[in-house]
Amino acid sequence: MRKKIFVIGAVILGISLSSLTAYTSLNHTDKQSNKIVGSKLADNTFHFNREPIDSIDELLGYADLVVIGTVKTDAVTVVEKLPDNPNNTGLRELKVAYSEVEIEETLFGNSTSKTITFKELGEAGKNNEQTKVKKGDKVLLVLHKGEKENLYASVAFEDGVFNLKNEKQVFSLSDNPVLTKYDNKDINLLKDDFIKSKNKLIKNP
């Protein structure tokens, strides 16, 4: 189970594209949603299907860190070189967006710093490849640790990113019904479900 999300995390983090071309799964679509889900846009560099998250338990199961915080900087585009690999299909570099997030509350895991770098696939300021957070956004992030100190990415593109409106109102960047059910609800409902999932992990590691 962990492998399917690790492929996603590896792509975002620029670790490897070795599993990308072989990765196949069911694609979730929500015809009633009018959200812009950048990872599903037709003009993306990467074209692959991915399995939707089935539960908060599953989402947390892939996480190294879950935090609530505020995006403190405008994102900047960084071009990263990719390692040589025959499965990279000729792609030698990857554009990603870096923004700084100040942690206000940690729900799962531990960070060595009050500020982390949040890494998203695609150019800064554009929603191609992944819908981006913006400076000033208060967010809840479900994160996979990167290859550098204090570098993190969502465990599953938009599925791991929630905006918090008016400090308490949840808005998922995903169109997955498992996550959109929290839209316009109080943050405490989502936090309680994460705590329940965390307790399950502690009992059944």
Coordinates of C-alpha atoms in Angstrom, one line a residue:
M1 CA 0.0 0.0 0.0
R2 CA 2.7 2.5 0.9
K3 CA 4.4 2.0 -2.5
K4 CA 1.7 3.7 -4.5
I5 CA 2.0 7.0 -2.6
F6 CA 5.8 6.7 -2.4
V7 CA 5.9 6.9 -6.2
I8 CA 4.0 10.2 -6.0
G9 CA 6.2 11.5 -3.2
A10 CA 9.3 10.5 -5.0
V11 CA 8.3 12.4 -8.1
I12 CA 7.5 15.6 -6.2
L13 CA 10.6 15.4 -4.2
G14 CA 12.8 14.8 -7.2
I15 CA 14.2 11.6 -5.8
S16 CA 13.5 9.4 -8.8
L17 CA 11.2 8.9 -11.7
S18 CA 12.1 5.2 -12.0
S19 CA 8.6 4.0 -11.1
L20 CA 6.7 6.6 -13.0
T21 CA 6.3 4.9 -16.4
A22 CA 5.3 1.6 -14.9
Y23 CA 2.8 3.1 -12.4
T24 CA -0.8 2.2 -13.2
S25 CA -3.9 2.4 -11.0
L26 CA -7.5 3.5 -10.9
N27 CA -8.1 7.2 -11.5
H28 CA -10.6 9.0 -9.3
T29 CA -12.8 11.7 -11.0
D30 CA -15.5 13.8 -9.5
K31 CA -17.8 15.1 -12.2
Q32 CA -19.6 17.4 -9.8
S33 CA -16.5 19.2 -8.5
N34 CA -15.5 22.5 -10.0
K35 CA -12.2 22.6 -8.2
I36 CA -9.0 23.1 -10.2
V37 CA -7.0 20.0 -9.3
G38 CA -3.6 20.7 -10.9
S39 CA -2.3 17.2 -10.8
K40 CA -5.2 16.2 -13.2
L41 CA -4.9 18.9 -15.8
A42 CA -4.6 17.7 -19.4
D43 CA -1.5 19.7 -20.2
N44 CA 0.7 18.3 -17.4
T45 CA 4.2 17.1 -18.1
F46 CA 3.4 13.8 -16.3
H47 CA 0.5 11.7 -17.5
F48 CA -0.4 8.9 -15.2
N49 CA -3.3 7.6 -13.2
R50 CA -3.2 7.3 -9.4
E51 CA -5.4 5.6 -6.8
P52 CA -7.4 7.9 -4.6
I53 CA -7.0 7.9 -0.9
D54 CA -9.6 5.7 0.7
S55 CA -9.5 7.0 4.2
I56 CA -7.8 9.3 6.7
D57 CA -6.2 6.2 8.1
E58 CA -4.6 5.5 4.8
L59 CA -3.5 9.1 4.3
L60 CA -1.8 9.3 7.7
G61 CA -0.2 5.9 7.2
Y62 CA 2.0 7.4 4.5
A63 CA 2.9 10.5 6.5
D64 CA 6.1 11.5 8.3
L65 CA 4.6 14.8 9.5
V66 CA 1.2 16.5 9.8
V67 CA 1.2 20.1 10.7
I68 CA -1.0 23.2 10.8
G69 CA 0.8 26.4 9.7
T70 CA 1.0 29.5 7.6
V71 CA 2.6 29.9 4.2
K72 CA 5.1 32.8 4.9
T73 CA 6.7 33.3 1.5
D74 CA 5.8 33.5 -2.2
A75 CA 6.8 30.3 -3.9
V76 CA 10.0 30.3 -6.0
T77 CA 10.6 28.0 -8.9
V78 CA 13.6 25.7 -8.6
V79 CA 14.9 23.5 -11.4
E80 CA 16.2 20.3 -10.2
K81 CA 18.4 17.8 -12.1
L82 CA 17.1 14.3 -12.2
P83 CA 19.4 11.2 -11.8
D84 CA 20.2 9.3 -14.9
N85 CA 17.7 6.4 -15.3
P86 CA 16.5 4.6 -18.4
N87 CA 12.9 4.9 -17.2
N88 CA 13.1 8.7 -17.0
T89 CA 12.0 8.8 -20.7
G90 CA 14.5 11.5 -21.6
L91 CA 13.5 13.9 -18.8
R92 CA 16.6 15.4 -17.2
E93 CA 15.2 18.1 -15.0
L94 CA 12.1 19.0 -13.0
K95 CA 10.5 22.3 -12.1
V96 CA 9.3 22.5 -8.6
A97 CA 7.9 25.3 -6.3
Y98 CA 9.4 25.9 -2.9
S99 CA 7.6 27.9 -0.2
E100 CA 8.3 28.4 3.5
V101 CA 5.6 27.3 6.0
E102 CA 5.7 28.3 9.6
I103 CA 4.5 25.5 11.9
E104 CA 1.9 26.5 14.4
E105 CA 0.7 23.0 15.5
T106 CA 2.0 19.5 15.0
L107 CA -0.6 16.7 14.8
F108 CA 1.7 13.9 13.9
G109 CA 5.5 13.3 13.7
N110 CA 8.3 15.7 14.7
S111 CA 10.0 18.5 13.0
T112 CA 13.5 19.8 13.9
S113 CA 12.5 23.4 12.9
K114 CA 9.6 25.8 13.3
T115 CA 9.8 26.5 9.6
I116 CA 9.8 23.9 6.8
T117 CA 10.2 24.1 3.1
F118 CA 7.1 22.8 1.3
K119 CA 7.8 21.5 -2.2
E120 CA 5.2 21.2 -4.9
L121 CA 5.4 19.9 -8.4
G122 CA 5.4 22.5 -11.2
E123 CA 6.3 26.1 -11.6
A124 CA 5.5 28.6 -8.8
G125 CA 2.4 30.6 -9.4
K126 CA 0.9 28.0 -11.8
N127 CA -1.4 25.1 -11.0
N128 CA -0.1 22.8 -13.7
E129 CA 1.2 19.6 -12.2
Q130 CA -0.2 20.4 -8.7
T131 CA -2.5 23.1 -7.2
K132 CA -0.3 25.4 -5.3
V133 CA -0.6 27.0 -1.9
K134 CA -0.1 30.8 -1.7
K135 CA 1.6 33.2 0.7
G136 CA -0.7 33.9 3.6
D137 CA -2.6 30.7 3.4
K138 CA -3.2 28.9 6.6
V139 CA -2.9 25.2 5.8
L140 CA -3.0 21.7 7.2
L141 CA -0.4 19.6 5.4
V142 CA 0.1 15.8 5.4
L143 CA 3.7 15.4 4.5
H144 CA 6.4 13.1 3.3
K145 CA 10.0 14.0 4.3
G146 CA 12.3 15.0 1.5
E147 CA 16.0 14.3 0.8
K148 CA 17.1 17.5 2.4
E149 CA 16.8 18.9 6.0
N150 CA 13.3 20.4 6.6
L151 CA 12.1 19.7 3.0
Y152 CA 8.7 18.1 2.7
A153 CA 6.0 17.4 0.1
S154 CA 2.4 16.3 0.3
V155 CA 2.1 12.5 0.5
A156 CA -0.4 12.5 -2.4
F157 CA -0.5 15.8 -4.3
E158 CA -3.7 17.7 -3.4
D159 CA -5.0 14.9 -1.2
G160 CA -2.6 16.0 1.5
V161 CA -3.3 19.7 1.4
F162 CA -6.1 21.5 3.2
N163 CA -6.7 25.3 3.3
L164 CA -8.1 26.7 6.5
K165 CA -10.5 29.6 5.9
N166 CA -11.1 32.1 8.8
E167 CA -8.7 30.0 10.8
K168 CA -11.1 27.1 11.4
Q169 CA -13.0 26.3 8.2
V170 CA -11.5 23.4 6.1
F171 CA -11.2 23.4 2.3
S172 CA -9.5 20.5 0.7
L173 CA -7.5 21.1 -2.5
S174 CA -8.5 17.7 -3.6
D175 CA -11.8 16.6 -5.2
N176 CA -11.7 13.2 -3.5
P177 CA -15.0 12.7 -1.6
V178 CA -13.1 11.1 1.3
L179 CA -11.5 14.5 1.8
T180 CA -14.1 17.0 0.4
K181 CA -16.6 15.8 3.1
Y182 CA -14.6 18.1 5.4
D183 CA -15.1 21.1 3.2
N184 CA -16.7 24.0 5.0
K185 CA -16.6 22.1 8.3
D186 CA -14.8 23.0 11.5
I187 CA -11.1 22.1 11.6
N188 CA -11.7 20.2 14.9
L189 CA -13.6 17.5 13.0
L190 CA -10.6 16.8 10.8
K191 CA -8.2 17.0 13.7
D192 CA -10.2 14.6 15.7
D193 CA -10.1 12.1 12.8
F194 CA -6.4 12.4 12.5
I195 CA -6.0 11.8 16.2
K196 CA -8.2 8.7 16.0
S197 CA -6.0 7.5 13.1
K198 CA -2.8 8.3 15.0
N199 CA -4.1 6.2 18.0
K200 CA -4.8 3.3 15.6
L201 CA -1.2 3.5 14.3
I202 CA 0.2 3.5 17.8
K203 CA -1.8 0.4 18.7
N204 CA -1.1 -1.3 15.4
P205 CA 2.2 0.0 14.0

